[in-house]
Amino acid sequence: MSRALRLLLAAAGRTGGALVLLMGASFVIYITIRSAPGDAIDAISPMGTPPQVKARLLAEFGLDRDPLTGYFAWLFRSARGDFGDSLVVAAGESVMAVAWPAFKITLILSGLTLLASLALALLGALVLGRPAGRQQLLTGPLYVITSAPSFVQAVLLAQGLNWTIHRYWEQLNYETPPWYPIPIYTDSLMPYVFAGLALLLGDGLFMDFFNAIRAELEGLRDAQFIAAVKAKGARTWGHIARNMLVPLVSGYAARLPIVLGGVVIVEYIFTLEGAGYLLLEASRERDFPVVVGISVLFTATVIGSTLIADVLRTLVDPREVARGG
Amino acid sequence: MGGRAERIAFWGSGAIVALVIAIGLVSPLIGYDPAAAVDYEQKLLGPGAGHWLGTDAQGRDVAMRLMKGTEAFFLPGLMAAGIATMAGALLGAIAGYAEGWGRTLVVGFLQLVDTLPRLIFIILVCTILNPSITLIAGVAGVLFIPSIATVIRRKVEALGSEDYILAHVAHGFSTTRILLYHILWLQARPLLIRQATYVFGYVLFVETALSYLGDYGVQEPTPSWGNMVAQTRELGGASAWPWVFPAVAIAVTIAAFLAFGNLLARRDEEAIR
């Protein structure tokens, strides 16, 4: 069998597995909806929902059928991107029309933050090299600072900035600078930059990445095949870079759920109109179709990122294909 | 980490963990009425002799609320760590040792739960069910089962073919004894310690985050470090004392639990070797 065909088969196998997982996860979400106490339709609709809207919700979520039939009816609708209409946050609009633009913001913010974290961690690992005594003066405090949850980082950033601007800037009779993120009812990109900074500094993300990358680099530098390359007088960086691709891609995918967890609250703090902010608003208003739609989008993203990482790993690492993908 | 620095980190983080545990145990025994604690004549005081960490906008003592705030995450954190560690160890052992359908089912279940984004799923559950911190901790515990089970599974798979385990099998030791005592307790204990402290730290994060948001966590006037930080919304720049101490407490406690768990596990690993 040719390598291309084996790669294709491996990718197809992994995609199939990811689809099965997505179905399973959507089933867990569906069963959670059905486990609402009392009459499920009352639990999932806001106070004062008209009876005809309740009847529509009942049909949309398949709550008028047995769990399995109801699930498949809901699944088929959801698979077409039809999560119903929003009840409160954008009453009458389709959930996807509301959730997708917000989700794109969240995805870009999370993706770029993670990329920045990866780049900084890689740079730090390359500059610092092997762990040494004096480095702990830097890495120790950094560990404590970056262990704080991203929402605490966001609060500290926002308050620190607030205090600095009001004390040192406005008291000198300057106007509030246009990049100032609080309040953020502007078209400025700065609130997103601050949100990204809070995410980058929080939830232990950076140090976790840094330690993992440094360990991988150390392992590679000590590897016998690198010693052999050196003995031949050839350059080792090409080999190290190629072998680092796998852990970097896997590490990126593995840490995406951490960022997606943090982004929900950070978006709320900086009032960014992303999916996290929308999720919290919808949850507060009991706009159930929106809550479920966004939850499914987040879950699909986690599964999708793992799938992409798996497929890339298969492309980069020939051993994966030999193992059967 | 080097010898001296590691010792300092171990004892430093250990002291903070011990302090939080001691406060968590003692705090419920101390009577505190949040309504009676309001004293507007004492509002927004800085740290001083009468109020070590100052007072908030309602004149309530920040140090007392910080201490009582541990109740919001202490028992829920232990509960979540207990659920995740016990179920994760058990399922990981089964997935690593069993063969056939049992293994496939367990691995499938673990993969399924692992795909659910934790905080998003907790918010979904809170929207549907009557939210409480016990429910949140229970869900967090279940969501952490796969991460613990995965490391245990790898350990069991690695040890399953070791000579001394095969010798135990040849001696007629029961599978339960080999798995629970010889593998989980004697060999996988450091992994469990590390993961349990991580889960505890996560529950502290979720509790404070949801209490900060104000909808599903601990509601005012009951103190939580999260709803204490949320006072930034009302205070603006008026005073930092009411929210800086809880914000620092959250950061330091999470860092201490993670560091102590890691270092304790590392010491245990060295002892096992």
Short mmCIF file of C-alpha atoms in Angstrom, two decimals, chain A residues 21 24-25 28-29 32-33 35-37 43-44 136 143-144 147-152 155-156 159 162 203 260-261 264-265 268-269 279-280 283-284 286 288 291-292 295 298-299 302-303, chain B residues 1-2 5 108 111-112 114-117 119-121 123-130 198 205 208-209 212-213 215-216 226 229 232-233 236-237 243 247 250-252 254-255 258-259 262:
data_model
loop_
_atom_site.label_atom_id
_atom_site.label_comp_id
_atom_site.label_asym_id
_atom_site.label_seq_id
_atom_site.Cartn_x
_atom_site.Cartn_y
_atom_site.Cartn_z
CA LEU A 21 -16.95 11.09 19.91
CA GLY A 24 -21.35 10.69 22.14
CA ALA A 25 -20.65 14.14 23.58
CA VAL A 28 -24.32 13.56 27.02
CA ILE A 29 -25.44 17.17 26.45
CA THR A 32 -28.28 16.50 30.61
CA ILE A 33 -31.08 18.61 29.11
CA SER A 35 -32.44 15.39 33.31
CA ALA A 36 -33.89 18.81 34.22
CA PRO A 37 -35.97 18.52 37.40
CA ALA A 43 -36.83 24.11 33.38
CA ILE A 44 -35.35 25.08 30.02
CA GLN A 136 14.68 29.54 39.58
CA TYR A 143 5.19 29.92 38.21
CA VAL A 144 3.29 31.60 41.07
CA SER A 147 -0.81 29.86 38.21
CA ALA A 148 -3.48 32.46 38.98
CA PRO A 149 -6.76 31.94 37.13
CA SER A 150 -7.13 34.05 33.99
CA PHE A 151 -10.12 35.87 35.47
CA VAL A 152 -7.95 37.04 38.39
CA VAL A 155 -9.28 41.75 37.09
CA LEU A 156 -5.76 42.72 38.17
CA GLN A 159 -7.88 47.46 37.83
CA ASN A 162 -7.70 51.79 35.57
CA ASP A 203 -4.43 29.21 34.36
CA LEU A 260 -11.60 28.00 26.00
CA GLY A 261 -12.49 27.60 29.70
CA VAL A 264 -15.57 32.63 28.94
CA ILE A 265 -14.94 34.72 32.05
CA TYR A 268 -17.21 38.80 30.40
CA ILE A 269 -14.74 41.01 32.30
CA LEU A 279 -23.01 31.91 26.75
CA LEU A 280 -23.08 33.62 30.15
CA SER A 283 -27.42 31.20 30.64
CA ARG A 284 -28.43 34.12 32.87
CA ARG A 286 -32.30 31.07 30.42
CA PHE A 288 -31.65 27.63 26.32
CA VAL A 291 -26.70 27.86 25.63
CA VAL A 292 -26.95 24.44 23.98
CA SER A 295 -21.93 24.30 24.21
CA PHE A 298 -17.22 24.50 22.04
CA THR A 299 -17.32 20.69 22.27
CA VAL A 302 -12.21 20.59 21.28
CA ILE A 303 -12.80 17.40 19.29
CA MET B 1 14.64 22.09 40.36
CA GLY B 2 17.77 22.14 42.48
CA ALA B 5 15.32 25.76 45.93
CA GLY B 108 -14.82 4.88 25.29
CA GLN B 111 -12.70 9.57 25.88
CA LEU B 112 -16.29 10.78 25.82
CA ASP B 114 -12.70 14.03 28.21
CA THR B 115 -14.13 15.79 25.16
CA LEU B 116 -16.53 17.91 27.22
CA PRO B 117 -15.08 21.40 27.82
CA LEU B 119 -16.28 25.07 32.46
CA ILE B 120 -18.75 25.20 29.54
CA PHE B 121 -20.34 21.93 30.65
CA ILE B 123 -22.32 26.30 33.10
CA LEU B 124 -24.69 24.15 31.00
CA VAL B 125 -25.48 21.93 34.00
CA CYS B 126 -25.99 25.00 36.21
CA THR B 127 -28.43 26.43 33.65
CA ILE B 128 -30.51 23.25 33.68
CA LEU B 129 -30.32 22.02 37.27
CA ASN B 130 -30.59 23.94 40.52
CA TYR B 198 -4.75 19.62 40.69
CA PHE B 205 -10.82 28.18 40.35
CA THR B 208 -14.24 31.59 42.71
CA ALA B 209 -14.89 32.20 39.00
CA TYR B 212 -17.19 36.25 40.76
CA LEU B 213 -19.77 36.10 37.98
CA ASP B 215 -25.02 33.69 39.12
CA TYR B 216 -24.13 30.15 40.07
CA GLY B 226 -14.72 35.05 44.18
CA VAL B 229 -13.02 39.98 44.10
CA THR B 232 -14.24 45.69 42.02
CA ARG B 233 -17.44 46.24 40.00
CA GLY B 236 -14.38 51.18 40.89
CA GLY B 237 -11.08 52.66 42.01
CA TRP B 243 -10.53 42.73 46.59
CA ALA B 247 -7.33 37.98 44.50
CA ILE B 250 -6.71 32.77 45.04
CA ALA B 251 -3.46 33.04 43.06
CA VAL B 252 -1.19 31.98 45.93
CA ILE B 254 -3.76 27.60 43.62
CA ALA B 255 0.00 27.95 43.01
CA LEU B 258 -0.14 22.71 42.46
CA ALA B 259 3.48 23.13 43.56
CA ASN B 262 4.04 18.15 42.36
#
